[in-house]
Each structure stands twice: as structure tokens, then as C-alpha cells.
DNA sequence: TTTTCCTTGTGAAAGTTTTAACTTTCACAT
DNA sequence: ATGTGAAAGTTAAAACTTTCACAAGGAAAA
């Protein structure tokens, strides 16, 4: 049980979990082998075993893993034991999409949405009323939401994040294209759509040449 | 000028570009030093220099980089010389958000949108008419679009991708939570929103303990 | 012209992640 | 009870990335 786990490993655990859930639906069977999981994820089986071994031993040698037990183990490792409360800041295109997306995902639940546009404040998206962004701190603290999605223009992102941090948010999914400053106990993950498109463009150009 | 460039380097080039454009707007000046760029990106200056050095030499020792020249160089490296045509497949929450987002970004332009829902086909989003997803191949080929955004349910993603590949798409930004099979000359990049949230959850749990 | 200053560009080391090969252990058949 | 086969878990090597420190080289001042 190592202390520092490669980030790629954690990402893959999430992939494994999704595969397992898909397999459950398809009545795949009780037993699951690293090579099956690997094939589904388009990686090699030794990566699967390596990844799992960071966290302990979950399988039976010569046999494989118990599907249900492995699923539970991965959920526990990732901390997905109960529904997580999420607040969304910025109800533009992307914020709205996230609210819609998360409503159809279990494991996460949008409990509040914020914007600073008076036109939007007070309106509803599904069951969620849009609150004024000035109230981020008290509302978030009160709801005990640990995760926030930030989908506001870049120049407002840091301000919003400061309020979220005061509201005791511990994890932020940031769609704004700026690096955010947060205390050590807060994690930020970046979704950089423009960067992804630009990397894609680079790859296209490169492959054309070779 | 190395042959294989770290992916992280390419991502950072995109960040540098964004910083430079921001600096231009703020009348930062003609000259730019690696340490300034580094500060803006919250990284160290040697990373900036190393990243650039993969592609050639762009600065003047003892002085720095010419802002405008560096911007053009990075654009050229990334292949951002002309507007790129993008097609969007799947006009749900996320597809719609992407269309809206890209309309306000220069460098990329949505030229077609597809869905398989008869309710949606024929309707318009901004200037874009939603086409039937069965026509992906001819329309995409005809428009000469090289980039596609895939925002359809996971179980339809591969089918859609096959049509895109036939339509000569060379880069795919995939929001579906499945690995896609594509020929060697096609690049896929994954945006895994659920995975990001799960990794965030893992990090929150871990930090609470330490 | 020469010296000094300054920042770039880069070689080498350190650190990290992935890959592959190997060892161990369990279940089951004999 | 024991041997065999198969797949998990582990170790070691390779590949890749980042970091560090300094040499190189141009600009400006003396």
C-alpha cells in the first residue's frame, strides 16, 4: 500500500469501475480476470494488476477477482461510498450542461447553482434554483458541499474560488482557462476544452507529416 | 528539434499561447521572459525554456522573447494557422454547450451538428442546422472538417466514430466514457467528466487522512 | 573594444511511470 | 494428499519527464 499513487492509476481505477458496472449489466459472471478488464480498457493486463496492487490484494491467484467485491473495493478506494454533493458556479452553456449531465449520474448530486447575472438569478434549472454568486460561501457551507464545478469566465474564476474555499469546498473542477490558487487541502482539476482542441490540432498536423 | 514531444509540453504550449494573448491585451510590452510566462502559468521558468527548446530557439540570450514572434511561433507549432472546422455529434446538454462555447472562440468553427433524435433533426442551434447522424460521413467529407466532438451516449460512440473516420475526420474530442478504436492516422482525446469527479473524490479523501 | 550583466538554451542527473518478466499462491483434478 | 496449470502479485529494467546547474552568447555600458 504505497503512499503516493500515480495519477494515471487513479484515473484508471475509475475506468475499471465503469467497466465492471457495464459487465454487471451484461451478466458477465461472478469472476473477472485482469486480462478481461484490460481488454475492455484497451490496456495491458499487467497495468491492471499493477494499479490494483498499490492498494492491497483483491484477487485470488490462478482464479481472478470477484466482480462484486472488486467493485466495492474500488469504490472504497476512490471514496465513492456515499452520494457527493456538488455545487455549480456559472450557469452558462457549460454550467447548464453539467447540471443536466450530473442529474443522470448517480454518485453525485447537484445541490446548488450560482450565477452573477441578475437575469438568471432566481430562475430554475430542473429542481435547482439559481442563487446569487455573492452567497456562495454561506450556502455552500450550509449544504456541506465538498465539490464545486467552476464554469465562469476566466477573469472571475479566482474570485469565485476564494468564496468556495471559504465555504469549505475541498475539490474543484475548473473549466476556466486559468490556474487557480487554493490552499493545500483543496484539490483542483482542470478541464481545458480549448487546450484539448489545440493539442488535437497539433497531433493532426504532426501525423500528416510522418 | 526532437521527434517525440511530451504531451505535457504540448499542453503547456497552449497555456503559453493563452498567457501571451492575455499579455497582449494588457499592453504588457514587446519583450517577454521565460520567468514571466512561468509565473503566469504557475510553473518554473526552466520548464518554459525546455518546452520551447524542443521546437527550436526563439529567444535572445540575456534579453528574452519577442512577444509577437513567440506567439506566432507557438501558433505555427500547434498548427493554429487557420480556422479549424469542427463538427459536433450529439446535441444533448454537452453537445449544445460545446457549440455555444466554440462560437465564442476564434480558431475553431462549428460547421455541422448531428443527432439521431427525430425531434431534434432539422432544428437549429444558432446558425447550425442539426443533421441526421446517418449522414455524418458524406456531410463531414464534403465540408472537409478535420475535427469532431463526440458527445453521444457511450453505446453509440463507436458507431459514430466509424462514420466520422470514413468522413476523413483526423481528430476527435470524445466525451463518451468508452475507449474508441480508430486508425493510426486519427487522434482521439478524452474528456471524462465522471472520471474527473471521481479522481477529485479520491484526492479529497486522501488529503483528509494526511 | 572590452567588460559586465543578464537570460536563454542544454547536458546530465534525478525522479517518475510504464512495461515486461518473474515468482508466488490458489483451486482443482487426479 | 499431491501435482499441475493458471493468473495474481512483485520485482527489476526500460522509457520517459522534469529538474538543476551552468555554459553560451547577445546587449549595453564603460
XYZ file of C-alpha atoms (C1' of nucleotides) in Angstrom:
480
model
C 0.000 0.000 0.000
C 2.204 2.793 -1.303
C 1.738 6.362 -0.222
C 1.940 8.242 -3.478
C -0.146 6.771 -6.246
C 0.363 7.787 -9.873
C -2.469 9.954 -11.019
C -2.894 7.771 -14.090
C -3.559 4.863 -11.778
C -6.368 6.693 -10.039
C -7.889 7.639 -13.379
C -7.749 4.023 -14.473
C -9.454 2.866 -11.285
C -12.354 4.998 -12.391
C -12.258 3.297 -15.785
C -12.185 -0.119 -14.165
C -15.186 0.782 -12.092
C -17.120 1.787 -15.171
C -16.167 -1.417 -16.965
C -17.209 -3.513 -14.018
C -20.571 -1.810 -13.847
C -21.033 -2.409 -17.544
C -20.098 -6.055 -17.081
C -22.585 -6.393 -14.261
C -25.326 -5.154 -16.547
C -24.303 -7.593 -19.259
C -24.430 -10.530 -16.858
C -20.761 -11.112 -17.384
C -20.436 -13.512 -14.471
C -19.010 -13.569 -10.949
C -15.370 -13.915 -11.791
C -13.280 -11.323 -13.515
C -9.703 -11.542 -14.700
C -7.148 -8.822 -15.190
C -6.946 -9.629 -18.844
C -10.671 -9.109 -19.371
C -10.623 -5.774 -17.618
C -7.540 -4.878 -19.620
C -9.134 -5.726 -22.941
C -12.175 -3.586 -22.147
C -9.987 -0.647 -21.235
C -7.624 -1.174 -24.175
C -4.607 -1.540 -21.946
C -2.401 -4.427 -20.900
C -3.283 -6.794 -18.102
C -0.130 -6.085 -16.141
C -1.209 -2.468 -15.819
C -4.447 -3.583 -14.220
C -2.658 -5.761 -11.701
C -0.044 -3.098 -11.014
C -2.709 -0.481 -10.409
C -4.667 -2.648 -8.007
C -1.575 -3.779 -6.124
C -0.917 -0.218 -4.989
C -3.929 -0.551 -2.735
C -3.697 -4.113 -1.496
C -4.582 -7.560 -2.773
C -8.020 -8.188 -4.123
C -7.828 -11.317 -6.228
C -7.154 -14.993 -5.962
C -4.100 -16.266 -7.773
C -4.920 -18.615 -10.569
C -8.557 -17.560 -10.472
C -9.167 -13.878 -10.747
C -11.184 -11.235 -8.976
C -14.672 -11.447 -7.578
C -16.601 -8.939 -9.644
C -18.741 -7.535 -6.889
C -16.006 -7.485 -4.309
C -13.614 -5.710 -6.662
C -16.249 -3.143 -7.494
C -16.799 -2.408 -3.832
C -13.075 -2.218 -3.205
C -12.516 0.291 -5.994
C -15.454 2.354 -4.805
C -13.999 2.410 -1.328
C -10.546 3.357 -2.630
C -11.966 6.240 -4.626
C -14.117 7.340 -1.719
C -17.358 6.749 -3.594
C -19.196 5.392 -0.600
C -21.986 7.894 -0.475
C -23.528 10.440 -2.793
C -21.354 13.523 -3.137
C -22.855 16.995 -3.063
C -21.787 19.286 -5.875
C -22.361 22.990 -6.390
C -22.112 24.537 -9.840
C -20.922 28.099 -10.290
C -21.686 29.744 -13.606
C -24.868 28.798 -15.376
C -23.794 29.441 -18.951
C -23.568 26.802 -21.649
C -21.193 24.585 -19.771
C -22.617 25.027 -16.301
C -26.074 24.136 -17.526
C -24.736 21.117 -19.369
C -23.009 19.890 -16.234
C -26.140 20.263 -14.160
C -28.057 18.252 -16.733
C -25.319 15.662 -17.001
C -24.955 15.155 -13.264
C -28.685 14.736 -12.794
C -28.383 11.495 -14.722
C -25.333 10.191 -12.888
C -25.534 8.512 -9.561
C -22.819 9.118 -7.061
C -23.002 12.867 -7.495
C -25.813 15.307 -6.902
C -26.028 18.995 -7.732
C -27.332 20.772 -4.645
C -26.907 24.390 -5.685
C -26.153 26.593 -8.681
C -24.825 30.137 -8.745
C -24.506 32.954 -11.223
C -23.958 36.688 -11.077
C -26.329 37.569 -13.898
C -29.495 39.182 -12.448
C -31.398 37.804 -15.423
C -30.599 34.301 -14.295
C -30.740 34.580 -10.514
C -33.950 33.167 -9.122
C -34.743 31.087 -12.182
C -34.677 27.337 -12.023
C -32.807 24.592 -13.854
C -34.623 21.378 -13.194
C -35.094 21.380 -9.453
C -32.204 23.727 -8.748
C -32.803 27.403 -8.145
C -30.050 29.697 -9.367
C -28.611 31.655 -6.468
C -26.684 34.892 -6.454
C -22.954 34.221 -6.626
C -22.325 36.602 -3.757
C -23.889 33.999 -1.481
C -21.605 31.158 -2.484
C -19.817 30.952 0.857
C -22.766 30.686 3.257
C -24.901 28.488 1.040
C -22.090 26.065 0.251
C -21.010 25.861 3.869
C -24.556 25.292 4.963
C -25.137 22.495 2.465
C -21.812 20.899 3.333
C -20.956 20.511 -0.319
C -17.396 19.344 -0.821
C -17.174 19.566 -4.597
C -17.655 22.542 -6.879
C -17.756 22.958 -10.623
C -16.436 26.313 -11.777
C -17.701 27.324 -15.213
C -17.370 31.085 -15.179
C -15.290 33.405 -17.381
C -11.573 33.218 -16.634
C -11.357 36.639 -15.050
C -13.971 35.767 -12.441
C -12.708 32.309 -11.622
C -10.293 33.145 -8.830
C -12.843 35.304 -7.032
C -15.404 32.542 -7.184
C -12.880 30.005 -5.984
C -11.976 32.137 -2.975
C -15.613 32.122 -1.942
C -15.884 28.387 -2.452
C -12.813 27.766 -0.330
C -14.308 29.865 2.443
C -17.423 27.740 2.081
C -15.271 24.686 2.895
C -15.252 23.178 -0.585
C -12.399 20.662 -0.890
C -12.423 19.790 -4.579
C -12.901 21.955 -7.637
C -13.489 21.003 -11.241
C -12.404 24.061 -13.167
C -13.456 24.859 -16.716
C -11.959 28.343 -16.674
C -8.691 28.660 -18.545
C -6.609 29.985 -15.673
C -4.537 28.314 -12.979
C -6.281 28.684 -9.625
C -4.680 29.409 -6.288
C -6.089 27.325 -3.467
C -4.914 26.161 -0.026
C -3.114 22.852 0.324
C -6.157 20.953 1.458
C -8.132 21.821 -1.670
C -7.728 19.951 -4.954
C -8.323 21.471 -8.351
C -8.745 19.576 -11.577
C -8.750 21.352 -14.887
C -10.902 20.724 -17.925
C -9.341 22.762 -20.679
C -11.515 22.393 -23.706
C -9.594 24.865 -25.806
C -6.292 23.246 -24.905
C -7.661 19.852 -25.853
C -8.687 21.153 -29.252
C -5.296 22.741 -29.719
C -3.462 19.568 -28.756
C -5.685 17.747 -31.199
C -4.699 20.215 -33.885
C -1.035 19.670 -33.080
C -1.424 15.916 -33.319
C -3.226 16.147 -36.622
C -0.514 18.317 -38.070
C 2.238 16.061 -36.766
C 0.725 12.835 -38.105
C 0.218 14.310 -41.502
C 3.946 14.841 -41.705
C 5.049 11.410 -40.547
C 14.106 19.727 -32.558
C 13.292 16.376 -31.026
C 10.932 13.975 -32.674
C 8.773 12.854 -29.809
C 7.475 15.654 -27.675
C 5.995 15.062 -24.229
C 2.283 15.526 -24.258
C 2.535 17.788 -21.238
C 4.775 20.059 -23.261
C 2.180 20.423 -25.999
C -0.491 21.187 -23.423
C 1.713 23.853 -21.923
C 2.326 25.451 -25.294
C -1.398 26.006 -25.417
C -1.216 27.609 -21.969
C 1.644 29.830 -23.058
C -0.337 30.952 -26.049
C -3.250 31.921 -23.859
C -0.988 33.819 -21.479
C 0.648 35.668 -24.324
C -2.703 36.689 -25.733
C -3.732 37.900 -22.311
C -0.491 39.847 -22.021
C -1.063 41.432 -25.407
C -4.442 42.685 -24.240
C -2.955 44.095 -21.078
C -0.283 46.010 -23.010
C 2.396 44.007 -21.290
C 5.141 45.164 -23.653
C 7.187 43.796 -26.531
C 9.597 41.678 -24.572
C 8.726 38.592 -22.626
C 10.908 36.463 -20.394
C 10.584 32.831 -19.511
C 10.200 33.728 -15.872
C 7.175 35.931 -16.581
C 5.461 33.281 -18.617
C 6.317 30.786 -15.899
C 4.818 32.902 -13.154
C 1.571 33.303 -15.082
C 1.328 29.567 -15.613
C 2.402 28.715 -12.055
C 5.364 26.671 -13.219
C 9.123 27.133 -13.199
C 10.973 29.096 -15.847
C 13.201 26.215 -16.843
C 10.123 24.267 -17.884
C 9.163 27.067 -20.231
C 12.597 27.141 -21.815
C 12.823 23.385 -22.056
C 9.394 23.180 -23.681
C 10.270 25.765 -26.292
C 13.674 24.256 -26.944
C 12.071 21.079 -28.264
C 10.966 23.096 -31.260
C 13.934 25.369 -31.888
C 15.323 28.580 -30.462
C 13.033 31.538 -30.188
C 14.627 33.923 -27.727
C 17.644 36.134 -27.358
C 20.047 35.295 -24.572
C 20.194 37.948 -21.923
C 17.022 39.546 -23.248
C 14.052 37.269 -23.647
C 11.445 36.536 -26.282
C 9.693 38.878 -28.644
C 6.069 38.643 -27.609
C 4.525 38.721 -31.032
C 7.118 36.497 -32.646
C 6.792 33.898 -29.900
C 3.033 33.928 -30.236
C 3.288 33.293 -33.959
C 5.845 30.553 -33.420
C 3.662 28.720 -30.937
C 0.657 29.068 -33.209
C 2.662 27.609 -36.037
C 3.929 24.752 -33.874
C 0.423 23.859 -32.783
C -0.879 24.152 -36.324
C -3.199 27.014 -35.471
C -2.574 28.879 -38.684
C -6.099 28.953 -39.973
C -9.574 28.445 -38.586
C -10.308 24.782 -37.972
C -13.639 23.274 -38.942
C -15.355 21.232 -36.250
C -18.406 19.018 -36.411
C -20.357 18.167 -33.280
C -22.113 14.838 -32.944
C -24.765 14.579 -30.253
C -26.798 17.651 -29.461
C -27.611 16.920 -25.838
C -26.512 19.004 -22.896
C -22.850 18.764 -23.651
C -23.012 18.969 -27.418
C -25.090 22.116 -27.218
C -22.724 23.623 -24.685
C -19.762 22.936 -26.942
C -21.454 24.544 -29.912
C -22.152 27.611 -27.816
C -18.666 27.645 -26.402
C -16.934 27.306 -29.753
C -18.978 30.090 -31.280
C -17.173 32.464 -28.950
C -13.704 31.104 -29.580
C -11.668 32.032 -32.566
C -9.510 29.446 -34.164
C -12.306 26.911 -34.293
C -15.659 26.988 -36.038
C -18.548 24.565 -35.788
C -19.655 23.771 -39.319
C -22.170 20.997 -38.669
C -24.084 19.277 -35.895
C -25.618 15.821 -35.861
C -28.077 13.862 -33.774
C -30.208 10.784 -34.233
C -33.267 12.108 -32.419
C -36.005 12.905 -34.966
C -37.267 15.573 -32.575
C -34.001 17.420 -32.949
C -33.106 16.830 -36.595
C -33.865 19.861 -38.727
C -33.929 22.285 -35.824
C -31.288 24.939 -35.470
C -28.763 25.877 -32.819
C -27.571 29.351 -33.594
C -26.727 29.204 -37.267
C -26.188 25.459 -37.342
C -28.899 23.133 -38.556
C -28.991 19.761 -36.847
C -28.469 16.992 -39.369
C -29.362 13.331 -39.194
C -26.489 11.325 -37.781
C -26.783 8.804 -40.610
C -25.354 11.470 -42.893
C -22.220 12.090 -40.886
C -19.860 10.605 -43.443
C -20.895 12.497 -46.592
C -21.500 15.820 -44.891
C -18.252 15.750 -42.968
C -16.251 14.717 -46.007
C -17.900 17.391 -48.070
C -17.164 20.116 -45.553
C -13.604 18.920 -45.139
C -13.905 19.091 -41.366
C -10.903 17.572 -39.649
C -12.068 17.755 -36.058
C -15.125 16.213 -34.432
C -16.628 16.458 -30.987
C -18.391 13.277 -29.914
C -20.985 13.844 -27.206
C -23.305 10.879 -27.589
C -24.179 8.058 -25.167
C -21.342 5.590 -24.694
C -23.026 2.773 -26.557
C -23.357 4.837 -29.710
C -19.919 6.385 -29.643
C -18.022 3.782 -31.658
C -20.628 3.712 -34.407
C -20.495 7.479 -34.710
C -16.725 7.443 -34.741
C -16.636 4.921 -37.552
C -18.724 7.266 -39.658
C -16.529 10.204 -38.788
C -13.407 8.312 -39.751
C -14.975 7.456 -43.092
C -15.710 11.145 -43.443
C -11.964 11.811 -43.159
C -12.005 13.321 -39.689
C -8.500 13.250 -38.210
C -9.052 14.367 -34.624
C -11.796 13.507 -32.169
C -12.659 15.052 -28.841
C -14.599 12.353 -27.067
C -16.938 12.936 -24.149
C -18.298 9.400 -24.161
C -16.911 7.187 -21.424
C -15.527 4.452 -23.653
C -12.182 3.917 -25.357
C -12.566 4.407 -29.098
C -10.949 2.373 -31.828
C -9.602 4.477 -34.665
C -6.951 4.071 -37.386
C -3.400 5.192 -36.722
C -3.774 8.489 -38.507
C -6.666 9.603 -36.293
C -6.151 11.102 -32.829
C -8.642 10.833 -30.009
C -8.634 12.912 -26.879
C -10.864 12.039 -23.979
C -12.802 14.346 -21.706
C -14.006 12.155 -18.880
C -16.135 14.283 -16.650
C -17.184 11.445 -14.389
C -13.615 10.254 -14.012
C -12.513 13.759 -13.118
C -15.114 13.933 -10.387
C -14.082 10.543 -9.102
C -10.415 11.470 -9.054
C -11.410 14.607 -7.199
C -13.257 12.489 -4.674
C -10.200 10.284 -4.228
C -7.984 13.310 -3.647
C -10.374 14.791 -1.122
C -10.476 11.551 0.807
C -6.729 11.154 0.724
C -5.966 14.667 1.937
C -8.367 14.366 4.796
C -6.312 11.476 6.073
C -2.877 13.064 5.777
C 36.557 47.317 -27.815
C 36.227 45.168 -23.858
C 33.832 44.050 -19.850
C 29.851 43.054 -17.367
C 25.358 41.681 -16.955
C 21.584 39.027 -17.961
C 18.696 35.347 -19.714
C 18.463 31.725 -22.934
C 19.351 27.006 -24.255
C 21.048 22.452 -22.949
C 23.609 18.414 -20.900
C 23.296 15.500 -17.271
C 21.115 13.848 -13.133
C 17.151 12.765 -10.587
C 12.688 11.260 -10.332
C 8.644 9.070 -12.020
C 5.802 5.878 -14.655
C 5.267 2.075 -17.618
C 6.484 -2.282 -19.313
C 7.868 -6.825 -19.107
C 9.458 -10.794 -16.854
C 9.372 -13.482 -12.901
C 7.677 -15.701 -8.548
C 4.097 -16.996 -5.707
C -0.169 -18.947 -4.488
C -4.549 -20.910 -5.001
C -8.045 -24.224 -6.956
C -8.981 -28.295 -8.893
C -8.218 -32.689 -10.900
C -6.058 -36.930 -10.094
C -2.725 -35.892 -0.342
C -0.325 -34.212 -4.263
C 0.854 -32.361 -8.691
C -0.333 -29.116 -12.297
C -1.962 -25.094 -14.503
C -3.342 -20.516 -14.431
C -3.493 -15.952 -13.001
C -2.329 -12.680 -9.271
C 1.235 -10.000 -7.169
C 6.132 -8.385 -7.258
C 10.472 -7.018 -8.751
C 13.602 -5.192 -11.964
C 14.555 -2.775 -16.115
C 13.427 0.488 -19.542
C 11.390 4.610 -21.058
C 10.033 8.965 -20.303
C 9.771 13.647 -17.911
C 11.263 17.022 -15.009
C 14.702 19.475 -12.601
C 19.034 21.557 -11.861
C 23.017 23.936 -12.822
C 25.875 26.076 -15.926
C 27.853 27.180 -20.427
C 26.909 30.122 -24.273
C 26.007 34.244 -26.273
C 23.994 38.675 -27.191
C 23.205 43.641 -25.479
C 24.505 47.564 -23.201
C 27.641 50.261 -20.686
C 32.199 51.729 -19.720
